[in-house]
Amino acid sequence: MLRLLVLLLTAFASGWAMAQSYSGTFTTTNQQGGTVTLVLKQDAQSQVKGTLTGNNTTFQVAAQATPQGLMGTVSGEAGSLYLMAQYEGASLIVILAEPGPTGQPNLQAARRLVFAKTGQSKAPAPAAGGEDGQISQFLTRNAWCGFT
């Protein structure tokens, strides 16, 4: 019985680590001193949609959250860029790359932006959906467990 409990808790913890949430509002400052804002919303299927706004221009973000990070595109009237992002501590590191001649990201000319999540000083909480969400709700609703 104890082995089963340990196995379930291990499976829950590893699944939770892979379900990192990218939802929120993130900001950084561009080279001209202006604010760049990234607003993301992640659903239960790890699809991420949002906007990237700066220099009076707004781009649409469409991405997928994976265990390796966030991968997708940023698109607007001027064209599309590849977007790759990953948390490093409390910062969201975003790489924007133009498509190269073969259609793959041109990483040699990519730009690296470091965003801070607004209104939150601790690491982002993971998204909980499906069975993970049910387990999380069960654990956080019980008075005997301070699990959050």
Tab-separated table of C-alpha atoms in Angstrom:
chain	number	residue	atom	x	y	z
A	1	MET	CA	0.000	0.000	0.000
A	2	LEU	CA	2.815	2.409	0.902
A	3	ARG	CA	4.549	1.624	-2.401
A	4	LEU	CA	1.370	2.460	-4.312
A	5	LEU	CA	1.060	5.795	-2.511
A	6	VAL	CA	4.711	6.681	-3.253
A	7	LEU	CA	4.249	5.666	-6.912
A	8	LEU	CA	1.114	7.816	-7.253
A	9	LEU	CA	2.761	10.840	-5.623
A	10	THR	CA	5.838	10.452	-7.858
A	11	ALA	CA	3.687	10.226	-10.990
A	12	PHE	CA	1.671	13.252	-9.858
A	13	ALA	CA	4.790	15.329	-9.166
A	14	SER	CA	6.422	14.482	-12.497
A	15	GLY	CA	3.227	15.248	-14.413
A	16	TRP	CA	2.895	18.533	-12.561
A	17	ALA	CA	6.443	19.572	-13.478
A	18	MET	CA	5.714	19.008	-17.173
A	19	ALA	CA	2.526	21.087	-17.013
A	20	GLN	CA	4.285	24.443	-16.501
A	21	SER	CA	1.912	27.349	-17.004
A	22	TYR	CA	2.811	30.192	-19.335
A	23	SER	CA	-0.382	32.153	-18.590
A	24	GLY	CA	0.132	35.711	-17.423
A	25	THR	CA	1.384	39.160	-18.335
A	26	PHE	CA	5.117	39.642	-18.839
A	27	THR	CA	7.043	42.874	-19.499
A	28	THR	CA	10.480	43.969	-20.600
A	29	THR	CA	12.112	47.162	-21.857
A	30	ASN	CA	13.239	47.487	-25.485
A	31	GLN	CA	16.433	49.191	-26.699
A	32	GLN	CA	14.592	52.523	-27.054
A	33	GLY	CA	13.432	52.387	-23.428
A	34	GLY	CA	9.836	51.493	-24.254
A	35	THR	CA	7.842	48.738	-22.598
A	36	VAL	CA	7.181	45.486	-24.438
A	37	THR	CA	4.266	43.462	-23.063
A	38	LEU	CA	3.589	39.777	-23.626
A	39	VAL	CA	0.139	38.541	-22.559
A	40	LEU	CA	-0.375	34.768	-22.678
A	41	LYS	CA	-3.280	32.453	-21.887
A	42	GLN	CA	-2.705	28.690	-21.726
A	43	ASP	CA	-5.586	26.222	-21.966
A	44	ALA	CA	-5.917	22.691	-20.559
A	45	GLN	CA	-4.472	21.195	-23.781
A	46	SER	CA	-1.304	23.342	-23.384
A	47	GLN	CA	-2.245	25.568	-26.328
A	48	VAL	CA	-1.058	29.128	-25.689
A	49	LYS	CA	-2.564	32.219	-27.319
A	50	GLY	CA	-1.890	35.864	-26.683
A	51	THR	CA	-0.375	39.129	-27.828
A	52	LEU	CA	3.047	40.748	-27.979
A	53	THR	CA	2.788	44.550	-27.876
A	54	GLY	CA	5.499	47.172	-28.232
A	55	ASN	CA	6.329	50.289	-30.283
A	56	ASN	CA	2.609	50.821	-30.977
A	57	THR	CA	2.416	47.429	-32.716
A	58	THR	CA	0.576	44.296	-31.627
A	59	PHE	CA	1.400	40.777	-32.781
A	60	GLN	CA	-0.644	37.617	-32.242
A	61	VAL	CA	1.010	34.707	-30.417
A	62	ALA	CA	0.079	31.071	-31.123
A	63	ALA	CA	2.172	28.426	-29.382
A	64	GLN	CA	2.283	25.052	-27.669
A	65	ALA	CA	3.616	24.477	-24.146
A	66	THR	CA	5.897	21.431	-24.094
A	67	PRO	CA	8.195	19.947	-21.442
A	68	GLN	CA	11.081	21.684	-23.297
A	69	GLY	CA	9.390	25.104	-23.237
A	70	LEU	CA	7.002	27.207	-25.267
A	71	MET	CA	7.223	26.899	-29.068
A	72	GLY	CA	5.176	28.736	-31.673
A	73	THR	CA	4.863	31.851	-33.791
A	74	VAL	CA	4.327	35.575	-33.444
A	75	SER	CA	2.513	37.070	-36.422
A	76	GLY	CA	1.281	40.447	-37.558
A	77	GLU	CA	0.854	42.566	-40.678
A	78	ALA	CA	4.626	42.692	-41.208
A	79	GLY	CA	5.016	38.894	-41.174
A	80	SER	CA	5.802	36.065	-38.777
A	81	LEU	CA	8.583	35.151	-36.382
A	82	TYR	CA	9.292	31.918	-34.587
A	83	LEU	CA	8.896	32.134	-30.825
A	84	MET	CA	10.654	29.911	-28.310
A	85	ALA	CA	10.416	30.586	-24.575
A	86	GLN	CA	11.453	28.992	-21.334
A	87	TYR	CA	11.535	29.950	-17.674
A	88	GLU	CA	14.900	30.660	-16.077
A	89	GLY	CA	14.068	31.227	-12.435
A	90	ALA	CA	11.438	33.960	-12.267
A	91	SER	CA	12.284	35.275	-15.776
A	92	LEU	CA	10.710	34.168	-19.037
A	93	ILE	CA	13.432	34.011	-21.694
A	94	VAL	CA	11.959	34.563	-25.165
A	95	ILE	CA	13.807	33.933	-28.418
A	96	LEU	CA	12.359	35.507	-31.580
A	97	ALA	CA	13.780	34.286	-34.891
A	98	GLU	CA	12.974	35.080	-38.501
A	99	PRO	CA	12.421	32.181	-40.887
A	100	GLY	CA	15.599	31.310	-42.793
A	101	PRO	CA	15.766	30.381	-46.514
A	102	THR	CA	14.632	26.822	-45.749
A	103	GLY	CA	11.750	27.983	-43.550
A	104	GLN	CA	13.512	26.939	-40.338
A	105	PRO	CA	14.278	29.533	-37.619
A	106	ASN	CA	17.422	31.586	-38.351
A	107	LEU	CA	18.942	31.260	-34.884
A	108	GLN	CA	22.114	33.161	-35.834
A	109	ALA	CA	20.047	36.348	-36.199
A	110	ALA	CA	17.608	35.629	-33.348
A	111	ARG	CA	16.800	38.137	-30.625
A	112	ARG	CA	16.760	37.183	-26.955
A	113	LEU	CA	14.376	39.027	-24.635
A	114	VAL	CA	14.141	38.606	-20.854
A	115	PHE	CA	10.620	39.167	-19.521
A	116	ALA	CA	9.469	39.510	-15.919
A	117	LYS	CA	6.009	38.353	-14.904
A	118	THR	CA	3.967	41.277	-13.605
A	119	GLY	CA	2.115	41.097	-10.317
A	120	GLN	CA	3.904	37.962	-9.151
A	121	SER	CA	7.131	37.632	-7.246
A	122	LYS	CA	7.295	33.843	-7.021
A	123	ALA	CA	7.641	31.153	-9.678
A	124	PRO	CA	4.508	30.582	-11.774
A	125	ALA	CA	2.112	27.869	-10.649
A	126	PRO	CA	1.580	24.949	-12.983
A	127	ALA	CA	-1.626	24.609	-14.944
A	128	ALA	CA	-3.838	21.854	-13.621
A	129	GLY	CA	-6.329	20.194	-15.893
A	130	GLY	CA	-7.806	16.745	-16.331
A	131	GLU	CA	-6.727	14.159	-13.751
A	132	ASP	CA	-3.909	16.420	-12.478
A	133	GLY	CA	-6.471	19.150	-11.845
A	134	GLN	CA	-8.730	16.763	-9.959
A	135	ILE	CA	-5.842	15.544	-7.802
A	136	SER	CA	-4.700	19.120	-7.172
A	137	GLN	CA	-8.221	20.191	-6.193
A	138	PHE	CA	-8.535	17.184	-3.895
A	139	LEU	CA	-5.234	17.935	-2.153
A	140	THR	CA	-5.836	21.663	-1.737
A	141	ARG	CA	-9.436	21.293	-0.488
A	142	ASN	CA	-8.510	19.088	2.446
A	143	ALA	CA	-7.634	20.771	5.733
A	144	TRP	CA	-5.007	18.121	6.524
A	145	CYS	CA	-2.868	19.074	3.565
A	146	GLY	CA	-1.153	22.430	3.003
A	147	PHE	CA	-0.255	21.429	-0.568
A	148	THR	CA	-0.494	24.359	-3.012
